[in-house]
């Protein structure tokens, strides 16, 4: 696991994780306070929960994906990939170790967002359901982000950090928000191509339970949660397979 240790140390030395931790762990307590008190009555806790998860999504998409794509590119250009390949570590193992180093930093951020909601945004009533909702949100979040991180690393290694970053950011934003506009378009105009595009589009918005938390709608039913998780798991397998095929350890000859 030497490549894992090197990658993790590199990410920690850059200190950018401090900014990410500040955004997810501190800003949710600061931003709602900026609202005038006469409009904030009863809205502080929902706003805190919303800020925690929205900031987690934004930090992951706009910062973490960039770090992942950059690391994939640097492993090739620095010769680390070639070195470990000569030591008998294939591309699959190298990709897994680089990916795991990013996940080790990502998971604590998810835990922090959950703690912000469970300690600073608990509504009056059933706290158990609130915890379950946050747990479901954490699981679905990781089901979307983890394979996209792997894709960013793989694309960065083959096409460069900028392409790796832009593709994964574009894909995640499309799955979170763009698909909604496409769904509206399919209802307005009966077009076979639009319907086909919508059917094969990644429905990442299913993993965003921010509205469940803000409006205190409670946890998803077990059957619905499992169905969404199975769907996202299928997407994860496709994304991971594409990443394994794309990742490379050595520069072009």
Coordinates of N, CA and C in Angstrom, one line a residue:
X1 N 0.8 -1.2 0.0 CA 0.0 0.0 0.0 C 0.9 1.3 0.0
X2 N 2.0 1.2 -0.6 CA 2.9 2.3 -0.6 C 2.4 3.5 -1.4
X3 N 1.8 3.2 -2.5 CA 1.2 4.2 -3.4 C 0.0 4.9 -2.6
X4 N -0.7 4.2 -1.9 CA -1.8 4.7 -1.1 C -1.2 5.7 -0.1
X5 N -0.1 5.3 0.6 CA 0.5 6.2 1.6 C 1.0 7.5 1.0
X6 N 1.7 7.3 -0.2 CA 2.3 8.5 -0.8 C 1.2 9.5 -1.3
X7 N 0.1 8.9 -1.8 CA -1.0 9.8 -2.3 C -1.7 10.5 -1.1
X8 N -1.9 9.7 0.0 CA -2.6 10.3 1.1 C -1.7 11.4 1.7
X9 N -0.4 11.2 1.8 CA 0.5 12.2 2.4 C 0.5 13.4 1.5
X10 N 0.5 13.2 0.2 CA 0.5 14.3 -0.8 C -0.8 15.2 -0.6
X11 N -1.9 14.6 -0.4 CA -3.2 15.3 -0.2 C -3.2 16.0 1.1
X12 N -2.6 15.4 2.1 CA -2.6 16.1 3.4 C -1.6 17.2 3.4
X13 N -0.5 17.1 2.8 CA 0.5 18.2 2.7 C 0.0 19.4 2.0
X14 N -0.9 19.2 1.0 CA -1.4 20.4 0.3 C -2.3 21.3 1.1
X15 N -2.8 20.7 2.2 CA -3.6 21.5 3.2 C -4.9 22.0 2.7
X16 N -5.3 21.7 1.5 CA -6.6 22.2 1.0 C -7.7 21.5 1.7
X17 N -7.5 20.4 2.3 CA -8.6 19.7 3.1 C -9.0 20.6 4.3
X18 N -8.2 21.5 4.7 CA -8.6 22.4 5.8 C -9.7 23.3 5.4
X19 N -9.6 23.8 4.2 CA -10.6 24.7 3.6 C -11.9 23.9 3.5
X20 N -11.8 22.6 3.0 CA -13.0 21.8 2.8 C -13.7 21.5 4.2
X21 N -12.8 21.2 5.2 CA -13.4 21.0 6.5 C -14.0 22.2 7.1
X22 N -13.5 23.4 6.8 CA -14.1 24.6 7.3 C -15.4 24.9 6.6
X23 N -15.5 24.6 5.3 CA -16.8 24.8 4.6 C -17.9 23.9 5.1
X24 N -17.5 22.6 5.4 CA -18.5 21.7 5.7 C -18.9 21.7 7.2
X25 N -17.8 22.0 8.1 CA -18.0 21.9 9.5 C -18.3 23.2 10.2
X26 N -17.9 24.4 9.6 CA -18.0 25.7 10.3 C -19.1 26.6 9.6
X27 N -19.0 26.6 8.3 CA -19.9 27.5 7.6 C -21.4 27.3 7.8
X28 N -21.8 26.0 7.9 CA -23.2 25.8 8.2 C -23.7 26.4 9.5
X29 N -22.8 26.7 10.4 CA -23.2 27.4 11.7 C -23.2 28.9 11.5
X30 N -22.3 29.4 10.5 CA -22.2 30.8 10.3 C -23.2 31.4 9.4
X31 N -23.4 30.7 8.3 CA -24.3 31.3 7.2 C -25.7 31.6 7.7
X32 N -26.4 30.7 8.4 CA -27.8 31.0 8.9 C -27.9 32.2 9.8
X33 N -26.8 32.5 10.5 CA -26.8 33.6 11.4 C -26.8 34.9 10.7
X34 N -26.4 34.9 9.4 CA -26.4 36.2 8.6 C -27.8 36.6 8.2
X35 N -28.8 35.7 8.4 CA -30.2 36.0 8.1 C -30.7 36.9 9.2
X36 N -31.4 38.0 8.8 CA -32.0 38.9 9.8 C -32.9 38.1 10.8
X37 N -32.8 38.4 12.1 CA -33.4 37.6 13.1 C -34.9 37.5 13.0
X38 N -35.5 38.6 12.4 CA -37.0 38.6 12.3 C -37.5 37.6 11.2
X39 N -36.5 37.2 10.3 CA -36.9 36.2 9.3 C -36.3 34.8 9.6
X40 N -35.5 34.7 10.7 CA -34.8 33.5 11.0 C -35.5 32.6 12.0
X41 N -36.6 33.0 12.6 CA -37.3 32.2 13.6 C -37.8 30.9 13.0
X42 N -37.3 29.8 13.6 CA -37.6 28.5 13.2 C -37.0 28.0 11.9
X43 N -36.1 28.9 11.3 CA -35.5 28.5 10.1 C -34.0 28.2 10.2
X44 N -33.5 28.5 11.4 CA -32.0 28.3 11.5 C -31.6 26.8 11.4
X45 N -32.3 25.9 12.0 CA -32.0 24.5 12.0 C -32.1 23.9 10.6
X46 N -33.2 24.1 9.8 CA -33.3 23.6 8.5 C -32.2 24.3 7.5
X47 N -32.0 25.5 7.8 CA -30.9 26.2 6.9 C -29.6 25.6 7.2
X48 N -29.3 25.3 8.5 CA -28.0 24.7 8.9 C -27.9 23.3 8.2
X49 N -28.9 22.5 8.2 CA -28.9 21.2 7.6 C -28.7 21.3 6.1
X50 N -29.4 22.3 5.5 CA -29.2 22.5 4.0 C -27.8 22.9 3.7
X51 N -27.3 23.9 4.5 CA -25.9 24.4 4.2 C -24.9 23.3 4.3
X52 N -25.0 22.4 5.3 CA -24.1 21.3 5.5 C -24.0 20.4 4.3
X53 N -25.2 20.0 3.8 CA -25.1 19.0 2.7 C -24.9 19.7 1.3
X54 N -25.4 20.9 1.1 CA -25.1 21.6 -0.1 C -23.6 21.9 -0.2
X55 N -23.0 22.3 0.8 CA -21.6 22.6 0.8 C -20.8 21.3 0.6
X56 N -21.2 20.2 1.2 CA -20.5 19.0 1.0 C -20.5 18.6 -0.5
X57 N -21.7 18.7 -1.1 CA -21.8 18.4 -2.5 C -20.8 19.3 -3.3
X58 N -20.9 20.6 -3.0 CA -20.1 21.6 -3.8 C -18.6 21.4 -3.6
X59 N -18.2 21.2 -2.4 CA -16.8 21.0 -2.1 C -16.3 19.7 -2.8
X60 N -17.1 18.7 -2.7 CA -16.6 17.4 -3.4 C -16.5 17.6 -4.9
X61 N -17.5 18.2 -5.5 CA -17.6 18.3 -6.9 C -16.5 19.2 -7.5
X62 N -16.4 20.4 -6.8 CA -15.5 21.4 -7.4 C -14.1 21.4 -6.8
X63 N -13.9 20.7 -5.7 CA -12.5 20.6 -5.2 C -11.9 19.2 -5.3
X64 N -12.7 18.2 -4.8 CA -12.2 16.8 -4.7 C -12.0 16.3 -6.1
X65 N -12.9 16.5 -7.0 CA -12.7 16.0 -8.4 C -11.4 16.5 -9.0
X66 N -11.1 17.8 -8.7 CA -9.9 18.4 -9.2 C -8.7 17.8 -8.6
X67 N -8.7 17.5 -7.3 CA -7.6 16.8 -6.7 C -7.3 15.5 -7.3
X68 N -8.4 14.7 -7.5 CA -8.4 13.4 -8.0 C -7.8 13.4 -9.5
X69 N -8.3 14.3 -10.3 CA -7.8 14.3 -11.7 C -6.3 14.7 -11.7
X70 N -6.0 15.7 -10.9 CA -4.6 16.1 -10.8 C -3.6 15.0 -10.3
X71 N -4.1 14.2 -9.3 CA -3.3 13.1 -8.8 C -3.1 12.0 -9.9
X72 N -4.1 11.7 -10.6 CA -4.0 10.8 -11.7 C -3.0 11.2 -12.7
X73 N -3.0 12.5 -13.1 CA -2.0 13.0 -14.0 C -0.6 13.0 -13.5
X74 N -0.4 13.4 -12.2 CA 0.9 13.4 -11.6 C 1.5 12.1 -11.5
X75 N 0.7 11.1 -11.2 CA 1.3 9.7 -11.1 C 1.9 9.2 -12.4
X76 N 1.4 9.7 -13.5 CA 1.9 9.3 -14.8 C 3.2 10.2 -15.1
X77 N 3.0 11.5 -14.9 CA 4.1 12.4 -15.3 C 5.3 12.3 -14.4
X78 N 5.1 12.0 -13.1 CA 6.2 11.9 -12.2 C 7.0 10.6 -12.3
X79 N 6.4 9.6 -12.9 CA 7.0 8.3 -13.1 C 6.6 7.3 -11.9
X80 N 5.8 7.8 -11.0 CA 5.3 6.9 -9.9 C 4.6 5.6 -10.5
X81 N 3.8 5.9 -11.5 CA 3.0 4.8 -12.1 C 4.0 3.7 -12.7
X82 N 5.0 4.2 -13.4 CA 5.9 3.3 -14.0 C 6.7 2.6 -13.0
X83 N 7.1 3.3 -11.9 CA 7.9 2.7 -10.9 C 7.1 1.5 -10.2
X84 N 5.9 1.8 -9.8 CA 5.1 0.8 -9.1 C 4.7 -0.4 -10.1
X85 N 4.6 0.0 -11.4 CA 4.3 -1.0 -12.4 C 5.5 -2.0 -12.5
X86 N 6.7 -1.4 -12.4 CA 7.9 -2.3 -12.5 C 8.1 -3.1 -11.2
X87 N 7.4 -2.7 -10.1 CA 7.4 -3.5 -8.9 C 6.4 -4.5 -8.8
X88 N 5.6 -4.7 -9.9 CA 4.6 -5.7 -10.0 C 3.2 -5.3 -9.7
X89 N 3.0 -4.0 -9.5 CA 1.6 -3.5 -9.2 C 1.0 -3.1 -10.5
X90 N -0.1 -3.7 -10.9 CA -0.8 -3.4 -12.1 C -1.7 -2.2 -12.0
X91 N -2.3 -1.8 -13.1 CA -3.1 -0.6 -13.1 C -4.3 -0.6 -12.2
X92 N -4.9 -1.8 -12.1 CA -6.1 -1.9 -11.2 C -5.7 -1.6 -9.8
X93 N -4.6 -2.2 -9.3 CA -4.2 -2.0 -7.9 C -3.8 -0.5 -7.7
X94 N -3.1 0.0 -8.7 CA -2.6 1.4 -8.5 C -3.8 2.4 -8.5
X95 N -4.8 2.1 -9.3 CA -6.0 3.0 -9.3 C -6.7 2.9 -8.0
X96 N -6.8 1.6 -7.5 CA -7.5 1.4 -6.2 C -6.8 2.2 -5.1
X97 N -5.5 2.1 -5.0 CA -4.8 2.8 -3.9 C -4.9 4.3 -4.0
X98 N -4.8 4.8 -5.2 CA -5.0 6.3 -5.3 C -6.4 6.7 -5.0
X99 N -7.3 5.9 -5.4 CA -8.8 6.2 -5.1 C -9.0 6.1 -3.6
X100 N -8.5 5.1 -3.0 CA -8.7 4.9 -1.6 C -8.1 6.0 -0.7
X101 N -7.0 6.6 -1.1 CA -6.5 7.7 -0.4 C -7.4 8.9 -0.4
X102 N -8.1 9.1 -1.5 CA -9.1 10.2 -1.6 C -10.3 9.9 -0.8
X103 N -10.7 8.6 -0.8 CA -11.9 8.3 0.0 C -11.6 8.4 1.5
X104 N -10.4 8.1 1.9 CA -10.1 8.3 3.4 C -10.3 9.7 3.8
X105 N -10.0 10.7 2.9 CA -10.3 12.1 3.3 C -11.7 12.5 3.1
X106 N -12.4 11.9 2.2 CA -13.8 12.2 1.9 C -14.7 11.7 3.0
X107 N -14.5 10.5 3.5 CA -15.5 10.0 4.5 C -15.6 10.8 5.7
X108 N -14.4 11.3 6.3 CA -14.6 12.2 7.5 C -15.4 13.5 7.2
X109 N -15.3 14.0 5.9 CA -16.2 15.2 5.6 C -17.6 14.8 5.6
X110 N -18.0 13.6 5.2 CA -19.4 13.1 5.2 C -19.8 13.0 6.7
X111 N -18.9 12.5 7.5 CA -19.2 12.3 8.9 C -19.5 13.7 9.6
X112 N -18.6 14.7 9.2 CA -18.8 16.0 9.7 C -20.1 16.6 9.4
X113 N -20.5 16.5 8.1 CA -21.8 17.0 7.6 C -22.9 16.3 8.4
X114 N -22.8 15.0 8.7 CA -23.9 14.3 9.4 C -23.9 14.8 10.9
X115 N -22.7 15.0 11.5 CA -22.7 15.5 12.8 C -23.3 16.9 12.9
X116 N -23.0 17.8 11.9 CA -23.6 19.1 12.0 C -25.1 19.0 12.0
X117 N -25.7 18.1 11.2 CA -27.1 18.0 11.2 C -27.7 17.3 12.5
X118 N -26.9 16.3 13.0 CA -27.4 15.6 14.2 C -27.2 16.4 15.5
X119 N -26.2 17.3 15.5 CA -25.9 18.0 16.7 C -26.5 19.5 16.7
X120 N -26.5 20.0 15.5 CA -26.9 21.4 15.4 C -28.1 21.7 14.6
X121 N -28.8 20.7 14.1 CA -30.0 21.0 13.3 C -31.1 20.0 13.5
X122 N -31.1 19.4 14.7 CA -32.1 18.4 15.0 C -33.5 19.0 15.2
X123 N -34.5 18.6 14.5 CA -35.9 19.2 14.7 C -36.5 18.6 15.9
X124 N -37.5 19.3 16.4 CA -38.3 18.8 17.5 C -39.1 17.6 17.1
X125 N -39.1 16.5 17.8 CA -39.8 15.3 17.5 C -38.9 14.1 17.5
X126 N -39.1 13.3 16.4 CA -38.4 12.0 16.3 C -37.0 12.2 15.9
X127 N -36.0 12.2 16.8 CA -34.6 12.4 16.4 C -34.1 11.1 15.7
X128 N -34.7 10.0 16.0 CA -34.2 8.7 15.4 C -34.4 8.8 13.9
X129 N -35.6 9.3 13.4 CA -35.9 9.4 12.0 C -34.9 10.4 11.3
X130 N -34.6 11.4 12.1 CA -33.6 12.4 11.6 C -32.2 11.8 11.3
X131 N -31.8 11.0 12.3 CA -30.5 10.3 12.1 C -30.5 9.3 11.0
X132 N -31.6 8.6 10.8 CA -31.7 7.7 9.7 C -31.7 8.4 8.4
X133 N -32.4 9.5 8.3 CA -32.4 10.3 7.0 C -30.9 10.7 6.7
X134 N -30.2 11.2 7.7 CA -28.8 11.6 7.5 C -27.9 10.4 7.1
X135 N -28.2 9.3 7.7 CA -27.5 8.1 7.4 C -27.7 7.6 5.9
X136 N -29.0 7.7 5.5 CA -29.4 7.4 4.1 C -28.7 8.3 3.2
X137 N -28.7 9.6 3.5 CA -28.1 10.6 2.7 C -26.6 10.4 2.5
X138 N -25.9 10.0 3.6 CA -24.5 9.7 3.6 C -24.2 8.5 2.6
X139 N -25.0 7.4 2.8 CA -24.7 6.2 1.9 C -25.0 6.5 0.5
X140 N -26.0 7.2 0.1 CA -26.3 7.5 -1.3 C -25.3 8.5 -1.8
X141 N -24.9 9.5 -1.0 CA -23.8 10.4 -1.4 C -22.6 9.7 -1.8
X142 N -22.1 8.8 -1.0 CA -20.9 8.0 -1.3 C -21.1 7.1 -2.5
X143 N -22.3 6.6 -2.7 CA -22.6 5.7 -3.8 C -22.4 6.5 -5.2
X144 N -22.7 7.8 -5.1 CA -22.5 8.6 -6.3 C -21.1 9.1 -6.5
X145 N -20.5 9.6 -5.4 CA -19.2 10.3 -5.5 C -18.1 9.4 -5.6
X146 N -18.1 8.3 -4.9 CA -16.9 7.3 -4.9 C -16.5 6.9 -6.3
X147 N -17.5 6.4 -7.1 CA -17.1 6.0 -8.5 C -16.7 7.2 -9.4
X148 N -17.3 8.3 -9.1 CA -16.9 9.5 -9.9 C -15.5 10.0 -9.6
X149 N -15.1 9.8 -8.3 CA -13.7 10.1 -8.0 C -12.7 9.1 -8.7
X150 N -13.1 7.9 -8.8 CA -12.3 6.9 -9.6 C -12.2 7.3 -11.0
X151 N -13.3 7.8 -11.6 CA -13.3 8.2 -13.0 C -12.5 9.4 -13.2
X152 N -12.5 10.4 -12.2 CA -11.6 11.6 -12.3 C -10.2 11.2 -12.3
X153 N -9.8 10.3 -11.5 CA -8.4 9.8 -11.5 C -8.0 9.2 -12.8
X154 N -8.9 8.3 -13.3 CA -8.6 7.6 -14.5 C -8.5 8.5 -15.7
X155 N -9.4 9.5 -15.8 CA -9.4 10.4 -16.9 C -8.2 11.4 -16.8
X156 N -7.8 11.7 -15.6 CA -6.7 12.6 -15.4 C -5.4 11.9 -15.8
X157 N -5.3 10.6 -15.6 CA -4.1 9.9 -16.0 C -4.0 9.8 -17.5
X158 N -5.1 9.7 -18.2 CA -5.0 9.5 -19.7 C -5.2 10.8 -20.5
X159 N -6.0 11.7 -20.0 CA -6.4 12.9 -20.8 C -5.9 14.2 -20.2
X160 N -5.3 14.1 -19.0 CA -4.9 15.3 -18.4 C -5.8 15.8 -17.3
X161 N -5.3 16.6 -16.3 CA -6.2 17.0 -15.2 C -7.4 17.8 -15.6
X162 N -7.2 18.7 -16.6 CA -8.3 19.6 -16.9 C -9.5 18.8 -17.5
X163 N -9.2 17.9 -18.4 CA -10.3 17.1 -19.0 C -10.9 16.2 -18.0
X164 N -10.1 15.6 -17.2 CA -10.6 14.7 -16.1 C -11.5 15.4 -15.2
X165 N -11.1 16.7 -14.8 CA -11.9 17.5 -13.9 C -13.2 17.9 -14.6
X166 N -13.1 18.5 -15.8 CA -14.3 19.0 -16.4 C -15.4 17.9 -16.7
X167 N -14.9 16.7 -17.1 CA -15.8 15.7 -17.5 C -16.6 15.2 -16.3
X168 N -15.9 15.0 -15.2 CA -16.6 14.5 -14.0 C -17.5 15.6 -13.3
X169 N -17.0 16.8 -13.3 CA -17.9 17.9 -12.9 C -19.1 18.0 -13.7
X170 N -18.9 18.0 -15.0 CA -20.1 18.1 -15.9 C -21.0 16.9 -15.8
X171 N -20.5 15.7 -15.6 CA -21.3 14.5 -15.5 C -22.1 14.6 -14.2
X172 N -21.5 15.0 -13.1 CA -22.2 15.1 -11.8 C -23.3 16.1 -11.8
X173 N -22.9 17.3 -12.4 CA -23.9 18.4 -12.4 C -25.1 18.0 -13.3
X174 N -24.8 17.4 -14.4 CA -25.9 16.9 -15.3 C -26.8 15.9 -14.6
X175 N -26.2 15.0 -13.9 CA -27.0 14.0 -13.2 C -27.8 14.6 -12.0
X176 N -27.3 15.6 -11.4 CA -27.9 16.2 -10.2 C -29.0 17.2 -10.7
X177 N -28.7 18.0 -11.7 CA -29.6 19.1 -12.1 C -30.1 19.1 -13.5
X178 N -29.2 18.7 -14.4 CA -29.6 18.8 -15.8 C -30.6 17.8 -16.2
X179 N -30.6 16.6 -15.6 CA -31.6 15.6 -15.9 C -33.0 16.1 -15.6
X180 N -33.2 17.0 -14.6 CA -34.5 17.5 -14.3 C -35.0 18.3 -15.4
X181 N -34.2 19.1 -16.0 CA -34.7 19.9 -17.2 C -35.0 19.0 -18.4
X182 N -34.2 17.9 -18.5 CA -34.5 17.0 -19.6 C -35.8 16.3 -19.4
X183 N -36.1 16.0 -18.1 CA -37.4 15.3 -17.8 C -38.6 16.3 -18.2
X184 N -38.4 17.5 -17.9 CA -39.5 18.5 -18.2 C -39.6 18.6 -19.8
X185 N -38.5 18.5 -20.5 CA -38.6 18.6 -21.9 C -39.3 17.3 -22.5
X186 N -39.1 16.2 -21.9 CA -39.8 15.0 -22.4 C -41.3 15.0 -22.1
X187 N -41.7 15.8 -21.1 CA -43.1 15.9 -20.8 C -43.8 16.9 -21.8
X188 N -43.0 17.9 -22.1 CA -43.5 19.0 -23.0 C -43.6 18.5 -24.5
X189 N -42.6 17.8 -24.9 CA -42.5 17.3 -26.3 C -42.2 15.8 -26.3
X190 N -43.1 15.1 -27.0 CA -43.0 13.6 -27.1 C -41.9 13.3 -28.2
X191 N -40.7 13.2 -27.8 CA -39.6 13.0 -28.7 C -38.9 11.7 -28.2
X192 N -38.8 10.7 -29.2 CA -38.2 9.4 -28.8 C -36.7 9.6 -28.4
X193 N -36.0 10.4 -29.1 CA -34.6 10.6 -28.7 C -34.4 11.2 -27.4
X194 N -35.3 12.2 -27.0 CA -35.2 12.8 -25.7 C -35.5 11.8 -24.6
X195 N -36.5 11.0 -24.9 CA -36.9 9.9 -23.9 C -35.8 8.9 -23.7
X196 N -35.1 8.6 -24.8 CA -34.0 7.6 -24.7 C -32.9 8.2 -24.0
X197 N -32.6 9.5 -24.3 CA -31.5 10.2 -23.6 C -31.8 10.3 -22.1
X198 N -33.0 10.5 -21.7 CA -33.4 10.6 -20.3 C -33.3 9.3 -19.6
X199 N -33.7 8.2 -20.4 CA -33.6 6.9 -19.8 C -32.2 6.4 -19.5
X200 N -31.2 6.8 -20.3 CA -29.9 6.4 -20.1 C -29.0 7.4 -19.3
X201 N -29.6 8.5 -18.9 CA -28.9 9.5 -18.2 C -28.8 9.1 -16.7
X202 N -27.6 9.4 -16.1 CA -27.4 9.1 -14.7 C -28.3 9.9 -13.8
X203 N -29.2 9.3 -13.0 CA -30.1 10.0 -12.1 C -29.5 10.2 -10.7
X204 N -28.4 11.0 -10.7 CA -27.7 11.3 -9.5 C -28.5 12.1 -8.5
X205 N -29.5 12.8 -9.0 CA -30.4 13.6 -8.1 C -31.1 12.8 -7.1
X206 N -31.3 11.5 -7.3 CA -31.9 10.6 -6.4 C -31.1 10.5 -5.1
X207 N -29.8 10.7 -5.1 CA -29.0 10.6 -4.0 C -29.0 11.9 -3.1
X208 N -29.6 13.0 -3.6 CA -29.6 14.2 -2.9 C -30.9 14.3 -2.0
X209 N -30.7 14.1 -0.7 CA -31.9 14.1 0.2 C -32.0 15.4 0.9
X210 N -31.4 16.5 0.4 CA -31.4 17.7 1.1 C -32.8 18.2 1.4
X211 N -33.7 18.0 0.4 CA -35.1 18.5 0.6 C -35.8 17.7 1.7
X212 N -35.4 16.4 1.9 CA -36.0 15.6 3.0 C -35.6 16.2 4.3
X213 N -34.4 16.7 4.4 CA -33.9 17.3 5.6 C -34.5 18.6 5.9
X214 N -34.5 19.5 4.9 CA -34.9 20.9 5.0 C -36.4 20.9 5.4
X215 N -37.2 20.1 4.7 CA -38.6 20.1 5.0 C -39.1 19.1 6.0
X216 N -38.1 18.4 6.6 CA -38.3 17.4 7.7 C -39.3 16.4 7.2
X217 N -39.1 15.8 6.1 CA -40.0 14.8 5.5 C -39.8 13.4 6.0
X218 N -38.8 13.3 6.8 CA -38.5 11.9 7.3 C -37.6 11.1 6.4
X219 N -37.3 9.9 6.9 CA -36.4 9.0 6.1 C -37.2 8.4 5.0
X220 N -36.5 8.0 3.9 CA -37.1 7.2 2.8 C -37.5 5.9 3.3
X221 N -38.6 5.4 2.7 CA -39.0 4.0 3.0 C -37.9 3.0 2.6
X222 N -37.8 2.0 3.4 CA -36.7 1.0 3.2 C -36.7 0.5 1.7
X223 N -37.9 0.2 1.2 CA -38.0 -0.4 -0.2 C -37.5 0.6 -1.2
X224 N -37.8 1.9 -1.0 CA -37.4 3.0 -1.9 C -35.9 3.2 -1.8
X225 N -35.4 3.2 -0.6 CA -34.0 3.4 -0.4 C -33.2 2.3 -1.0
X226 N -33.6 1.1 -0.8 CA -32.9 0.0 -1.4 C -32.9 0.0 -2.9
X227 N -34.1 0.4 -3.5 CA -34.2 0.5 -4.9 C -33.2 1.6 -5.5
X228 N -33.2 2.7 -4.8 CA -32.3 3.8 -5.3 C -30.8 3.3 -5.1
X229 N -30.5 2.7 -4.0 CA -29.1 2.2 -3.8 C -28.7 1.1 -4.8
X230 N -29.6 0.3 -5.2 CA -29.3 -0.7 -6.2 C -29.1 -0.1 -7.6
X231 N -29.9 0.9 -7.9 CA -29.7 1.7 -9.2 C -28.4 2.4 -9.2
X232 N -28.1 3.1 -8.1 CA -26.8 3.8 -8.1 C -25.6 2.8 -8.0
X233 N -25.9 1.7 -7.4 CA -24.8 0.6 -7.4 C -24.5 0.1 -8.8
X234 N -25.6 0.0 -9.6 CA -25.4 -0.4 -11.0 C -24.6 0.7 -11.8
X235 N -24.9 1.9 -11.6 CA -24.2 3.0 -12.2 C -22.7 3.0 -11.7
X236 N -22.5 2.7 -10.5 CA -21.2 2.6 -9.9 C -20.3 1.6 -10.6
X237 N -21.0 0.4 -10.9 CA -20.2 -0.7 -11.6 C -19.8 -0.2 -13.0
X238 N -20.7 0.4 -13.7 CA -20.4 0.9 -15.0 C -19.3 1.9 -15.0
X239 N -19.4 2.9 -14.1 CA -18.4 4.0 -14.0 C -17.1 3.4 -13.6
X240 N -17.1 2.4 -12.6 CA -15.8 1.8 -12.2 C -15.2 1.0 -13.3
X241 N -16.0 0.3 -14.1 CA -15.5 -0.5 -15.2 C -14.8 0.4 -16.2
X242 N -15.5 1.5 -16.5 CA -14.9 2.5 -17.5 C -13.6 3.1 -17.0
X243 N -13.6 3.3 -15.6 CA -12.4 3.9 -15.0 C -11.2 2.9 -15.2
X244 N -11.5 1.6 -14.9 CA -10.4 0.6 -15.0 C -9.9 0.5 -16.4
X245 N -10.7 0.6 -17.4 CA -10.3 0.6 -18.8 C -9.6 1.8 -19.2
X246 N -9.9 2.9 -18.6 CA -9.3 4.2 -19.0 C -7.9 4.5 -18.3
X247 N -7.8 4.0 -17.1 CA -6.6 4.4 -16.3 C -5.3 3.8 -16.9
X248 N -4.3 4.6 -16.8 CA -3.0 4.1 -17.3 C -1.9 4.5 -16.3
X249 N -0.9 3.8 -16.3 CA 0.2 4.0 -15.3 C 1.5 4.6 -15.9
X250 N 1.6 4.6 -17.2 CA 2.8 5.1 -17.9 C 2.4 6.2 -18.9
X251 N 3.3 7.1 -19.2 CA 3.1 8.1 -20.2 C 3.1 7.5 -21.6
X252 N 2.6 8.2 -22.6 CA 2.6 7.8 -24.0 C 4.0 7.7 -24.4
X253 N 4.3 6.7 -25.2 CA 5.6 6.5 -25.7 C 5.9 7.4 -26.9

